[in-house]
Amino acid sequence: MLETEELTKVFKSKAAVDGVSLYLDKGESVGLLGPNGAGKSTTISMISTLSKPTTGDVRLDGRSVVKDPGKMRKVLGVVPQEIALYEDLSAYENLQFFGRIYGLSGSRLEQAIQQALELVGLKERQKEIVKTYSGGMQRRINIAAAMMHEPELIIMDEPTVGIDPQSRSHILEMVRQLNKEKGLTVLYTSHYMEEVERLCDRVYIMDHGTIIASGTKDELKSILSGEETIWIELDRPYPELFAELAAHPEIVQAAETEKGIKLIIPKGKRILGSIFQSAERHQAQILNVNVQTPTLEDVFLHLTGRKLRD
Amino acid sequence: MWAFLKKDILVLLRDRTELAVLLLMPFILIVILGFSLRGLLMGDTEALNMQVALVQHDDEQAGIEQFTGELEAAAVPDQAAEQLEAAAGQVSPSSLLQSVLSSPELEEMLDVMELDEEAARQALQNEEVTAILTIPEDFTLLALRNMLLGEGPGSELELTVADTTSTRANVFQDILTDFTRSLNFETAVARAAAAEGGAISAESPAVQLGGVETVSAREPVNSFQYYTLGMAVMFVLFVSSTIAGKANVERQQHVFNRILLTNRHPFVYLSGKVLSSALISFCQLFVLFLFSTIVLQAFEWNSLEFWLGMAGISAVLAVCVGALAALLTSLTMRFNSDAIVTVFAGGIVTILAFLGGSFIPVSEMPGFLQAFGDWTPNGASMTAYLSWIQERDMTRVMDPLSRVGGTAVVLIAGSLLLFPTRGGD
Ligand SMILES: Nc1ncnc2c1ncn2[C@@H]1O[C@H](COP(=O)(O)OP(=O)(O)OP(=O)(O)O)[C@@H](O)[C@H]1O
Ligand SMILES: [Mg+2]
């Protein structure tokens, strides 16, 4: 349905997006994963015709949307990373306005508004002014506004940043339903691995403006098939211990987490003993050790040596 | 388009501070300026308070006597001579002038004191008086000769003012010009009457002279009227920057991207801006005029014709403000910055308002500035309003009003050219 071809965007000689090629089939749910500044939003704004690629092209059903944005705009719903709403208007008034300028009117408009409100679970509070909503509720209306014209393809740019767990799971469930039950094609951007793992059939991992890995979840995880993840919980941070482990010849990747250290090591290597010795030397108190099967998070760590969220 | 209009107006209505600035500020300024600058304008006669020195070189009695003596000596038929003598007593220009200057209408604004030449010059220098009116030697005799017999060059009043541009001096000069014009008219009547041997009606001269209404052919404008108009045409400009400011918020909050995604033609978005600004401007003007009428009694309220005219001018001005809003919006979107709106609201409006005469009457400014002011939309509509208030003649209003309309067309064309069709990069 949608494909991009060597999409590149240069801002003042710095490439924010550098040769991104990706595709979405009809009815698919695809994740675009990457840390802050990876170029996700820039890629999306080119796909959704809001900014012109420096080079490269975006095709919808084989036709360039760079030359003719109209076709894309008709079938596309975009949930921007920011809350793109009139904060002085009520949720209802916002949806009414966006519905109207999409050409809806009368009972069709009213129906579309109520459907969208129902979808995001804010029917009862529709008359309240947007700026009085909680962050999570604003996010939900932000999604509802993109659904007014019943798009076939919906692009969501980090729709769950900075919200409470309840709103978050509501949104995730909603997206899943839209994709599985209504057959919408979804491009879901996030830097939360677990969201993408839960929602998406296929994943693109992006870093520094390029796609560093892509495939189904299992394909990506198989990158790590020869490796395993060891998570060591410590009572406090030990920078010297971390430095020593990071320099260890047998350890593929090491990362400091909130409560300890995460290590990726080749499967079957017996290095737990030497880890404990190092800990002993630095007088670090180990609270817990956990050997895990890899997650997408670990895939990212493996590929870049960094965690998704810094 | 209606969706955009409704949304823009709703958004503005929810912004109480912005509304207060647009509606209350001008009214407060009208009151302040109206009170403090009373007297700068002709309509506020009681506040003009003009001191005038009168230097009398003429001896009226002697003049009349000499004139009658000359009549008797000359070969004028007796009956005619009698009539002329009677007339001389009645139309003696010196008495008429005195009675005009001390007429109740002028008494409020004029303070005439008789001084000798030297004292008068001193007083003028010390700015104790605004003008010196000198009645020359043999004024009565020469004037009567000319008026009644048609002989000789007549005589001239001499007016000395310190500052020829001051409104007060101009008003006084107007009074005198008007006086002499009326006198000449009376003279013509008197002469015709004398020639026909008819009697001159005793009450005919001087009675209509010198009233404030005849100072100028125009209705006077008082300071509340003036500043209501001045502040109205100034603050109406802020509607455009307010609307463009809201457009900038649409850009910053990415709602504008959302609008772009609906693939509406920019024309629709911009016409929403034009219409909402125009509507808000029109309401703002209406509310201000209404306020001033009710609270300050600045305008008469019972003339439909008057208000229709005001509404017509306001409508054109409102459309022009809409066009200005569209241009500012386009610039904001094109350059991804509201700098232009800030500069406009923070400086350009004030300059336009000054040039357009919102603070001090254009007539008090140097000529080249007046020309600039005539081409500002606010200045031109101010001229249109003033002309309508004073003359009630739509044909006189059309000229400045067409400049306002023309400006609107140019601004709209410019805004369409500049409007971006994609989001910011
Ligand atoms: N308008 C712009 N001008 C200059 N640089 C920009 C602009 N927009 C984005 N960038 C740069 O391009 C890079 C990618 O930004 P982008 O917003 O696409 O990242 P992202 O993956 O969406 O990050 P995040 O998770 O924080 O939203 C960043 O380094 C950013 O600073
Ligand atoms: Mg982003």
PDB file of C-alpha atoms in Angstrom, chain B residues 152-261:
ATOM      1  CA  GLY B 152     -12.725 103.736  -2.477  1.00  0.00           C
ATOM      2  CA  PRO B 153     -10.949 100.509  -1.594  1.00  0.00           C
ATOM      3  CA  GLY B 154     -12.685 100.020   1.769  1.00  0.00           C
ATOM      4  CA  SER B 155     -10.597  99.013   4.730  1.00  0.00           C
ATOM      5  CA  GLU B 156      -9.047  95.880   6.121  1.00  0.00           C
ATOM      6  CA  LEU B 157      -8.900  94.314   9.526  1.00  0.00           C
ATOM      7  CA  GLU B 158      -5.472  93.253  10.509  1.00  0.00           C
ATOM      8  CA  LEU B 159      -4.861  89.971  12.307  1.00  0.00           C
ATOM      9  CA  THR B 160      -1.562  89.118  13.926  1.00  0.00           C
ATOM     10  CA  VAL B 161      -1.018  85.660  15.364  1.00  0.00           C
ATOM     11  CA  ALA B 162       2.031  84.142  16.976  1.00  0.00           C
ATOM     12  CA  ASP B 163       1.604  80.665  15.597  1.00  0.00           C
ATOM     13  CA  THR B 164      -0.177  80.394  12.282  1.00  0.00           C
ATOM     14  CA  THR B 165      -0.663  76.640  12.620  1.00  0.00           C
ATOM     15  CA  SER B 166      -2.411  76.703  15.955  1.00  0.00           C
ATOM     16  CA  THR B 167      -5.984  75.628  15.880  1.00  0.00           C
ATOM     17  CA  ARG B 168      -7.061  78.525  18.044  1.00  0.00           C
ATOM     18  CA  ALA B 169      -5.614  81.087  15.717  1.00  0.00           C
ATOM     19  CA  ASN B 170      -7.228  79.345  12.796  1.00  0.00           C
ATOM     20  CA  VAL B 171     -10.560  79.331  14.486  1.00  0.00           C
ATOM     21  CA  PHE B 172     -10.293  83.011  15.171  1.00  0.00           C
ATOM     22  CA  GLN B 173      -9.314  83.698  11.625  1.00  0.00           C
ATOM     23  CA  ASP B 174     -12.311  81.686  10.507  1.00  0.00           C
ATOM     24  CA  ILE B 175     -14.524  83.846  12.644  1.00  0.00           C
ATOM     25  CA  LEU B 176     -13.168  87.023  11.093  1.00  0.00           C
ATOM     26  CA  THR B 177     -13.310  85.748   7.545  1.00  0.00           C
ATOM     27  CA  ASP B 178     -16.834  84.723   8.100  1.00  0.00           C
ATOM     28  CA  PHE B 179     -17.627  88.118   9.554  1.00  0.00           C
ATOM     29  CA  THR B 180     -16.240  90.031   6.597  1.00  0.00           C
ATOM     30  CA  ARG B 181     -17.916  87.714   4.145  1.00  0.00           C
ATOM     31  CA  SER B 182     -21.260  88.300   5.792  1.00  0.00           C
ATOM     32  CA  LEU B 183     -20.552  91.981   5.938  1.00  0.00           C
ATOM     33  CA  ASN B 184     -19.844  92.105   2.246  1.00  0.00           C
ATOM     34  CA  PHE B 185     -23.048  90.285   1.589  1.00  0.00           C
ATOM     35  CA  GLU B 186     -24.966  92.690   3.760  1.00  0.00           C
ATOM     36  CA  THR B 187     -23.240  95.512   1.975  1.00  0.00           C
ATOM     37  CA  ALA B 188     -24.424  94.287  -1.354  1.00  0.00           C
ATOM     38  CA  VAL B 189     -27.952  94.061  -0.033  1.00  0.00           C
ATOM     39  CA  ALA B 190     -27.742  97.459   1.548  1.00  0.00           C
ATOM     40  CA  ARG B 191     -26.384  99.029  -1.585  1.00  0.00           C
ATOM     41  CA  ALA B 192     -29.050  97.450  -3.711  1.00  0.00           C
ATOM     42  CA  ALA B 193     -31.668  98.642  -1.291  1.00  0.00           C
ATOM     43  CA  ALA B 194     -30.292 102.167  -1.279  1.00  0.00           C
ATOM     44  CA  ALA B 195     -30.170 102.240  -5.029  1.00  0.00           C
ATOM     45  CA  GLU B 196     -33.796 101.229  -5.209  1.00  0.00           C
ATOM     46  CA  GLY B 197     -34.605 103.741  -2.573  1.00  0.00           C
ATOM     47  CA  GLY B 198     -36.100 101.071  -0.317  1.00  0.00           C
ATOM     48  CA  ALA B 199     -35.581 100.990   3.404  1.00  0.00           C
ATOM     49  CA  ILE B 200     -33.079  98.709   5.027  1.00  0.00           C
ATOM     50  CA  SER B 201     -34.716  96.419   7.432  1.00  0.00           C
ATOM     51  CA  ALA B 202     -33.452  97.230  10.851  1.00  0.00           C
ATOM     52  CA  GLU B 203     -32.856  93.692  12.017  1.00  0.00           C
ATOM     53  CA  SER B 204     -31.246  92.360   8.889  1.00  0.00           C
ATOM     54  CA  PRO B 205     -27.562  92.881   9.581  1.00  0.00           C
ATOM     55  CA  ALA B 206     -25.370  91.025  11.939  1.00  0.00           C
ATOM     56  CA  VAL B 207     -27.971  88.854  13.490  1.00  0.00           C
ATOM     57  CA  GLN B 208     -26.719  85.588  12.001  1.00  0.00           C
ATOM     58  CA  LEU B 209     -23.130  86.518  12.279  1.00  0.00           C
ATOM     59  CA  GLY B 210     -20.534  84.945  14.385  1.00  0.00           C
ATOM     60  CA  GLY B 211     -22.340  81.924  15.728  1.00  0.00           C
ATOM     61  CA  VAL B 212     -20.069  78.952  16.209  1.00  0.00           C
ATOM     62  CA  GLU B 213     -21.990  77.064  13.575  1.00  0.00           C
ATOM     63  CA  THR B 214     -20.882  79.494  10.940  1.00  0.00           C
ATOM     64  CA  VAL B 215     -17.229  79.414  11.862  1.00  0.00           C
ATOM     65  CA  SER B 216     -16.795  76.639   9.412  1.00  0.00           C
ATOM     66  CA  ALA B 217     -19.051  75.190   6.793  1.00  0.00           C
ATOM     67  CA  ARG B 218     -18.490  71.845   8.484  1.00  0.00           C
ATOM     68  CA  GLU B 219     -20.047  70.481  11.601  1.00  0.00           C
ATOM     69  CA  PRO B 220     -17.545  70.816  14.380  1.00  0.00           C
ATOM     70  CA  VAL B 221     -16.075  67.623  15.794  1.00  0.00           C
ATOM     71  CA  ASN B 222     -15.612  67.377  19.507  1.00  0.00           C
ATOM     72  CA  SER B 223     -12.774  65.574  21.196  1.00  0.00           C
ATOM     73  CA  PHE B 224     -14.819  62.555  22.268  1.00  0.00           C
ATOM     74  CA  GLN B 225     -15.998  62.034  18.739  1.00  0.00           C
ATOM     75  CA  TYR B 226     -12.514  62.517  17.446  1.00  0.00           C
ATOM     76  CA  TYR B 227     -10.864  60.106  19.829  1.00  0.00           C
ATOM     77  CA  THR B 228     -13.621  57.567  19.523  1.00  0.00           C
ATOM     78  CA  LEU B 229     -12.806  57.455  15.832  1.00  0.00           C
ATOM     79  CA  GLY B 230      -9.075  57.674  16.419  1.00  0.00           C
ATOM     80  CA  MET B 231      -8.976  54.817  18.901  1.00  0.00           C
ATOM     81  CA  ALA B 232     -11.491  52.774  16.943  1.00  0.00           C
ATOM     82  CA  VAL B 233      -9.437  52.837  13.741  1.00  0.00           C
ATOM     83  CA  MET B 234      -6.295  52.151  15.735  1.00  0.00           C
ATOM     84  CA  PHE B 235      -7.539  49.274  17.833  1.00  0.00           C
ATOM     85  CA  VAL B 236      -9.310  47.675  14.951  1.00  0.00           C
ATOM     86  CA  LEU B 237      -5.830  47.070  13.534  1.00  0.00           C
ATOM     87  CA  PHE B 238      -5.040  44.956  16.581  1.00  0.00           C
ATOM     88  CA  VAL B 239      -7.756  42.546  15.535  1.00  0.00           C
ATOM     89  CA  SER B 240      -5.583  41.545  12.606  1.00  0.00           C
ATOM     90  CA  SER B 241      -2.537  40.912  14.764  1.00  0.00           C
ATOM     91  CA  THR B 242      -4.660  39.052  17.294  1.00  0.00           C
ATOM     92  CA  ILE B 243      -6.061  36.755  14.637  1.00  0.00           C
ATOM     93  CA  ALA B 244      -2.630  36.258  13.080  1.00  0.00           C
ATOM     94  CA  GLY B 245      -1.308  35.560  16.577  1.00  0.00           C
ATOM     95  CA  LYS B 246      -3.936  32.862  16.964  1.00  0.00           C
ATOM     96  CA  ALA B 247      -2.870  31.477  13.609  1.00  0.00           C
ATOM     97  CA  ASN B 248       0.643  31.301  14.957  1.00  0.00           C
ATOM     98  CA  VAL B 249      -0.633  29.307  17.905  1.00  0.00           C
ATOM     99  CA  GLU B 250      -2.274  26.980  15.388  1.00  0.00           C
ATOM    100  CA  ARG B 251       1.125  26.577  13.812  1.00  0.00           C
ATOM    101  CA  GLN B 252       2.993  26.063  17.073  1.00  0.00           C
ATOM    102  CA  GLN B 253       0.469  23.602  18.402  1.00  0.00           C
ATOM    103  CA  HIS B 254       0.562  21.760  15.090  1.00  0.00           C
ATOM    104  CA  VAL B 255      -3.126  22.211  14.475  1.00  0.00           C
ATOM    105  CA  PHE B 256      -2.142  23.931  11.298  1.00  0.00           C
ATOM    106  CA  ASN B 257      -0.486  20.726  10.074  1.00  0.00           C
ATOM    107  CA  ARG B 258      -3.704  18.965  10.786  1.00  0.00           C
ATOM    108  CA  ILE B 259      -5.545  21.523   8.699  1.00  0.00           C
ATOM    109  CA  LEU B 260      -3.066  21.087   5.857  1.00  0.00           C
ATOM    110  CA  LEU B 261      -3.692  17.349   5.999  1.00  0.00           C
TER     111      LEU B 261
END
